[in-house]
Short mmCIF file of C-alpha atoms in Angstrom, two decimals:
data_model
loop_
_atom_site.label_atom_id
_atom_site.label_comp_id
_atom_site.label_asym_id
_atom_site.label_seq_id
_atom_site.Cartn_x
_atom_site.Cartn_y
_atom_site.Cartn_z
CA MET A 621 0.32 1.07 -35.16
CA GLU A 622 0.57 -1.19 -31.38
CA ILE A 623 -1.80 -3.61 -29.79
CA LEU A 624 -2.22 -3.70 -26.64
CA LYS A 625 -4.76 -6.62 -25.94
CA LYS A 626 -6.50 -8.86 -28.45
CA PRO A 627 -4.22 -8.97 -31.54
CA ASP A 628 -7.04 -10.76 -33.07
CA LYS A 629 -9.55 -8.24 -32.55
CA LEU A 630 -9.12 -5.78 -35.49
CA PRO A 631 -8.63 -7.83 -38.14
CA ALA A 632 -11.67 -9.94 -37.48
CA ILE A 633 -12.82 -6.13 -37.16
CA VAL A 634 -11.52 -5.31 -40.87
CA ASP A 635 -13.05 -8.56 -41.72
CA SER A 636 -16.45 -8.32 -40.21
CA LEU A 637 -16.64 -4.58 -42.61
CA ALA A 638 -15.26 -6.18 -46.25
CA GLN A 639 -18.18 -9.04 -45.22
CA GLY A 640 -20.28 -6.69 -45.72
CA ALA A 641 -21.06 -5.92 -42.12
CA ASP A 642 -23.03 -2.26 -41.92
CA GLY A 643 -19.63 0.14 -40.26
CA ILE A 644 -20.18 2.41 -37.57
CA LEU A 645 -17.05 5.44 -37.43
CA LEU A 646 -17.21 6.81 -33.94
CA CYS A 647 -13.97 10.10 -33.71
CA ASP A 648 -13.52 12.00 -31.04
CA TYR A 649 -11.70 16.22 -33.35
CA ASP A 650 -9.21 17.33 -31.45
CA GLY A 651 -6.09 15.75 -31.00
CA THR A 652 -7.67 12.31 -33.75
CA LEU A 653 -8.73 14.27 -36.68
CA ALA A 654 -7.29 17.81 -36.26
CA PRO A 655 -4.13 19.65 -34.54
CA PHE A 656 -4.06 21.25 -31.24
CA CYS A 657 -3.98 24.54 -31.93
CA GLU A 658 -3.17 27.45 -29.33
CA ASP A 659 -7.03 28.83 -30.55
CA PRO A 660 -9.50 26.47 -30.33
CA HIS A 661 -11.57 28.88 -33.58
CA LYS A 662 -9.03 27.91 -35.70
CA ALA A 663 -8.57 24.07 -35.41
CA VAL A 664 -9.00 23.00 -38.95
CA PRO A 665 -8.49 19.56 -39.55
CA TYR A 666 -5.96 17.52 -41.58
CA PRO A 667 -6.24 18.12 -44.72
CA TRP A 668 -7.02 14.73 -46.08
CA VAL A 669 -9.55 14.12 -43.04
CA SER A 670 -12.77 15.07 -45.39
CA ALA A 671 -12.27 13.60 -47.93
CA LEU A 672 -11.40 10.42 -46.68
CA LEU A 673 -14.01 10.75 -44.09
CA GLY A 674 -16.78 11.75 -47.34
CA ASP A 675 -15.18 8.50 -49.34
CA ILE A 676 -16.22 6.18 -46.35
CA GLN A 677 -19.47 7.52 -46.23
CA ARG A 678 -20.11 7.03 -49.60
CA GLU A 679 -18.79 3.56 -49.33
CA GLY A 680 -21.99 2.60 -46.31
CA THR A 681 -19.93 3.82 -42.98
CA ARG A 682 -21.61 5.67 -40.57
CA VAL A 683 -19.37 8.52 -39.47
CA ILE A 684 -20.18 10.09 -36.09
CA VAL A 685 -17.87 12.23 -34.51
CA VAL A 686 -18.30 12.43 -30.57
CA THR A 687 -16.34 15.40 -28.69
CA GLY A 688 -16.59 18.10 -26.36
CA ARG A 689 -17.01 20.73 -28.78
CA LEU A 690 -20.65 22.10 -29.05
CA ALA A 691 -22.33 20.17 -31.67
CA GLU A 692 -22.56 23.42 -33.57
CA ASP A 693 -18.74 24.72 -33.65
CA LEU A 694 -17.88 21.28 -34.96
CA ARG A 695 -20.33 21.43 -37.83
CA ILE A 696 -18.78 24.99 -38.82
CA LEU A 697 -15.21 23.22 -38.36
CA LEU A 698 -15.89 19.91 -39.75
CA PRO A 699 -18.16 20.65 -42.44
CA LEU A 700 -18.84 16.85 -43.71
CA SER A 701 -22.40 16.10 -45.24
CA GLY A 702 -24.10 13.18 -43.89
CA ALA A 703 -22.17 13.05 -39.71
CA GLU A 704 -23.93 13.30 -37.26
CA ILE A 705 -22.63 15.07 -33.82
CA TRP A 706 -22.33 14.37 -30.84
CA GLY A 707 -21.00 17.53 -28.83
CA SER A 708 -20.49 18.87 -25.29
CA HIS A 709 -19.25 15.23 -24.59
CA GLY A 710 -22.39 13.26 -25.03
CA ARG A 711 -24.44 16.26 -24.03
CA GLU A 712 -25.97 16.92 -26.79
CA ARG A 713 -26.38 15.78 -30.56
CA LEU A 714 -26.65 16.17 -34.13
CA PHE A 715 -28.93 14.53 -36.33
CA PRO A 716 -27.38 14.59 -40.23
CA ASP A 717 -31.53 16.23 -41.09
CA GLY A 718 -30.47 19.30 -38.33
CA ARG A 719 -32.67 18.16 -35.69
CA ARG A 720 -30.60 18.36 -32.08
CA TRP A 721 -31.31 16.64 -28.83
CA VAL A 722 -30.06 18.69 -25.78
CA TRP A 723 -29.41 17.54 -22.31
CA LYS A 724 -30.90 19.22 -19.17
CA PRO A 725 -28.53 19.59 -16.79
CA ASP A 726 -29.63 20.92 -13.06
CA PRO A 727 -30.46 24.41 -13.28
CA ARG A 728 -28.94 25.60 -10.10
CA ALA A 729 -25.60 23.91 -11.13
CA ASP A 730 -25.18 25.16 -14.35
CA GLN A 731 -25.93 29.04 -13.26
CA LEU A 732 -23.32 28.59 -10.89
CA LEU A 733 -21.18 27.67 -13.95
CA ASP A 734 -22.21 31.12 -15.08
CA ALA A 735 -21.17 32.95 -12.25
CA ILE A 736 -17.94 31.03 -12.46
CA ASN A 737 -17.48 32.30 -16.05
CA THR A 738 -18.81 35.55 -15.00
CA GLU A 739 -16.20 36.28 -12.74
CA LEU A 740 -13.04 34.01 -14.33
CA ALA A 741 -13.62 36.02 -17.93
CA ARG A 742 -13.55 39.35 -15.53
CA GLY A 743 -9.97 38.35 -13.46
CA TRP A 744 -8.49 36.02 -17.03
CA PRO A 745 -10.04 38.64 -19.66
CA HIS A 746 -7.11 36.88 -22.12
CA VAL A 747 -8.08 33.12 -20.85
CA ARG A 748 -9.79 31.54 -23.78
CA MET A 749 -12.73 29.60 -21.98
CA GLU A 750 -15.70 27.52 -23.33
CA ARG A 751 -19.55 27.24 -21.93
CA LYS A 752 -20.58 24.52 -23.00
CA VAL A 753 -24.15 21.72 -22.13
CA GLY A 754 -23.75 21.98 -18.68
CA CYS A 755 -19.99 22.33 -18.70
CA LEU A 756 -16.70 25.28 -19.06
CA ALA A 757 -13.57 24.95 -20.31
CA VAL A 758 -11.15 26.57 -19.28
CA HIS A 759 -7.98 26.36 -22.07
CA PHE A 760 -4.08 26.69 -21.30
CA ARG A 761 -2.68 27.06 -24.58
CA GLY A 762 -0.32 29.26 -24.29
CA LEU A 763 0.27 30.20 -21.13
CA PRO A 764 3.40 30.14 -19.49
CA ASP A 765 3.66 27.33 -16.36
CA GLN A 766 3.66 29.56 -13.26
CA GLU A 767 0.61 31.52 -15.03
CA VAL A 768 -1.20 28.09 -15.59
CA GLU A 769 -0.78 26.84 -11.91
CA ARG A 770 -1.50 31.23 -11.07
CA LEU A 771 -5.04 30.25 -12.79
CA GLN A 772 -5.13 26.92 -11.54
CA GLN A 773 -5.32 28.16 -8.42
CA THR A 774 -7.45 30.46 -8.79
CA VAL A 775 -9.74 28.89 -10.00
CA GLU A 776 -9.78 25.80 -7.54
CA ASP A 777 -9.86 29.01 -5.06
CA LEU A 778 -13.23 30.02 -6.92
CA VAL A 779 -14.95 26.50 -6.55
CA ARG A 780 -14.50 26.15 -3.26
CA ARG A 781 -16.11 29.58 -2.49
CA ARG A 782 -18.89 29.34 -4.85
CA ASP A 783 -19.84 25.85 -4.68
CA PRO A 784 -19.27 24.46 -1.37
CA ALA A 785 -22.91 22.05 -1.48
CA GLY A 786 -20.00 20.00 -4.31
CA LEU A 787 -22.07 20.83 -7.25
CA LEU A 788 -19.80 20.74 -9.29
CA GLU A 789 -16.28 18.31 -11.40
CA ARG A 790 -13.45 18.96 -12.48
CA LYS A 791 -12.15 17.59 -14.96
CA ALA A 792 -8.32 18.04 -16.75
CA PHE A 793 -7.80 17.79 -20.89
CA HIS A 794 -5.49 18.27 -23.32
CA LEU A 795 -3.83 22.15 -21.62
CA GLY A 796 -6.69 22.09 -19.78
CA MET A 797 -9.05 21.58 -17.29
CA GLU A 798 -13.52 21.46 -17.36
CA LEU A 799 -16.07 22.58 -14.53
CA GLN A 800 -18.74 19.88 -15.33
CA VAL A 801 -22.41 19.81 -13.80
CA PRO A 802 -22.45 15.72 -13.44
CA GLY A 803 -23.89 14.06 -16.00
CA PRO A 804 -23.66 12.52 -19.78
CA THR A 805 -20.55 11.48 -20.75
CA LYS A 806 -19.18 9.73 -24.09
CA GLY A 807 -19.57 6.60 -22.85
CA ASP A 808 -23.20 7.39 -23.11
CA ALA A 809 -22.81 9.09 -26.69
CA VAL A 810 -21.02 5.25 -27.38
CA ARG A 811 -24.56 3.65 -25.60
CA GLY A 812 -26.85 5.68 -27.70
CA VAL A 813 -25.63 4.49 -30.73
CA LEU A 814 -25.39 0.64 -29.63
CA GLN A 815 -28.80 1.30 -28.70
CA GLU A 816 -30.13 1.20 -31.57
CA LEU A 817 -28.27 -1.15 -33.44
CA GLY A 818 -30.58 -3.61 -32.96
CA ASP A 819 -29.49 -7.23 -34.20
CA ARG A 820 -28.36 -6.24 -37.20
CA ARG A 821 -24.11 -6.66 -38.63
CA THR A 822 -22.48 -4.39 -37.43
CA ALA A 823 -18.72 -3.15 -37.94
CA ILE A 824 -17.20 -0.47 -35.37
CA ALA A 825 -14.56 1.21 -33.80
CA PHE A 826 -13.66 4.22 -31.40
CA LEU A 827 -10.88 6.36 -32.27
CA GLY A 828 -10.49 8.97 -29.34
CA ASP A 829 -7.52 10.62 -27.92
CA ASP A 830 -8.42 12.04 -24.57
CA ARG A 831 -9.02 11.47 -21.05
CA THR A 832 -12.47 11.57 -21.88
CA ASP A 833 -12.49 9.11 -24.46
CA GLU A 834 -11.56 6.71 -21.81
CA HIS A 835 -15.38 6.41 -21.26
CA ALA A 836 -15.88 5.69 -25.27
CA PHE A 837 -13.62 2.97 -25.18
CA ARG A 838 -15.30 1.20 -21.74
CA ALA A 839 -18.83 1.38 -22.70
CA LEU A 840 -17.97 -0.31 -26.57
CA GLY A 841 -15.74 -2.66 -24.44
CA GLU A 842 -16.55 -6.19 -26.56
CA ALA A 843 -18.71 -4.53 -29.43
CA GLY A 844 -16.74 -3.22 -30.98
CA LEU A 845 -12.56 -1.91 -31.69
CA SER A 846 -10.87 1.36 -29.01
CA VAL A 847 -9.04 2.51 -30.74
CA LEU A 848 -6.39 5.71 -28.98
CA VAL A 849 -4.33 8.05 -30.66
CA SER A 850 -1.19 8.74 -27.92
CA PRO A 851 2.46 9.93 -29.09
CA LEU A 852 2.87 8.17 -26.09
CA PRO A 853 1.98 5.17 -23.97
CA ARG A 854 -0.47 5.49 -21.53
CA ALA A 855 -2.90 3.14 -18.96
CA THR A 856 -6.16 2.77 -21.42
CA TYR A 857 -9.22 1.03 -21.81
CA ALA A 858 -7.96 0.84 -25.65
CA ASP A 859 -7.78 -1.91 -27.67
CA VAL A 860 -5.42 -0.76 -30.47
CA ARG A 861 -2.39 2.65 -30.38
CA LEU A 862 -2.17 4.94 -33.34
CA GLU A 863 0.99 7.26 -33.02
CA ASN A 864 0.17 9.92 -34.88
CA GLU A 865 -1.51 11.85 -37.66
CA ALA A 866 -0.40 9.18 -40.71
CA GLU A 867 -1.06 5.73 -38.60
CA VAL A 868 -4.43 7.37 -38.74
CA TYR A 869 -5.06 8.32 -42.29
CA GLU A 870 -3.23 5.07 -42.89
CA PHE A 871 -6.31 2.92 -40.69
CA LEU A 872 -9.27 4.75 -42.09
CA ARG A 873 -7.31 3.83 -45.49
CA CYS A 874 -7.68 0.13 -44.65
CA TRP A 875 -11.47 1.22 -42.96
CA LEU A 876 -11.64 2.13 -46.59
CA ASN A 877 -10.66 -0.26 -48.10
CA ALA A 878 -12.98 -2.88 -46.70
CA ALA A 879 -15.74 -1.01 -46.78
CA ARG A 880 -15.30 -1.31 -50.70
CA LYS A 881 -14.77 -5.30 -50.54
CA GLY A 882 -18.05 -5.02 -48.52
CA GLU A 883 -19.87 -3.49 -50.96
CA ASP A 884 -18.74 -5.55 -53.93
CA HIS A 885 -19.60 -8.32 -51.03
CA ASP A 886 -23.09 -7.04 -50.94
CA GLY A 887 -23.62 -6.27 -55.12
CA GLN A 888 -22.46 -10.35 -55.84
#
């Protein structure tokens, strides 16, 4: 574990949790709770994830997954009862009781995404694409470097031709790119959770690996602990860096142990 800034912040969060503060744990999925996989639909979580997060929930922590995936797709991959999911980068919210909120993108831009999706699928039938809420993700996993370059150029040319008004944004992610209607981000998901807390004493952390998680780190700010999961250092708004699966596991075990102390503290 590498402390990137404010070395007292991590022990303060753990101590607050051990003293009975309400716990809120927000996690990205791919690259944080699950390894990257050539086929995104086969990216199952690490073997220990469901059991450990379930234990954390039972000790009173609210577990929230904030992902670029569709919320329904993630619920299938991560069968964690009682978890809340913010999908499509914060553009949809799946509540533990099954209720679903969905952001409504600009209709013109959304229709443009449909048209681009159709044309790309016709010219590149072997490339994996995901149509999400106000987003179209194009995956590069498994493609040779030269083919990736040609695909990127194809997408750029297609957007330039079909979107002269600049309705869409281009965003890079790990081994892929995404076309988005400007709208909510993972930062908005974090702000939504924070607004609902009121004045309750809370220990809150966000774990994420992707560039899109930087929106969440910035939104959380001093209200909690931001944890970057990355084998290599990079410029980030996070407070702490975890290098690999083993360090994520140890962090969550530490969270669980502190939450158990907090439960004992409340019961005294």
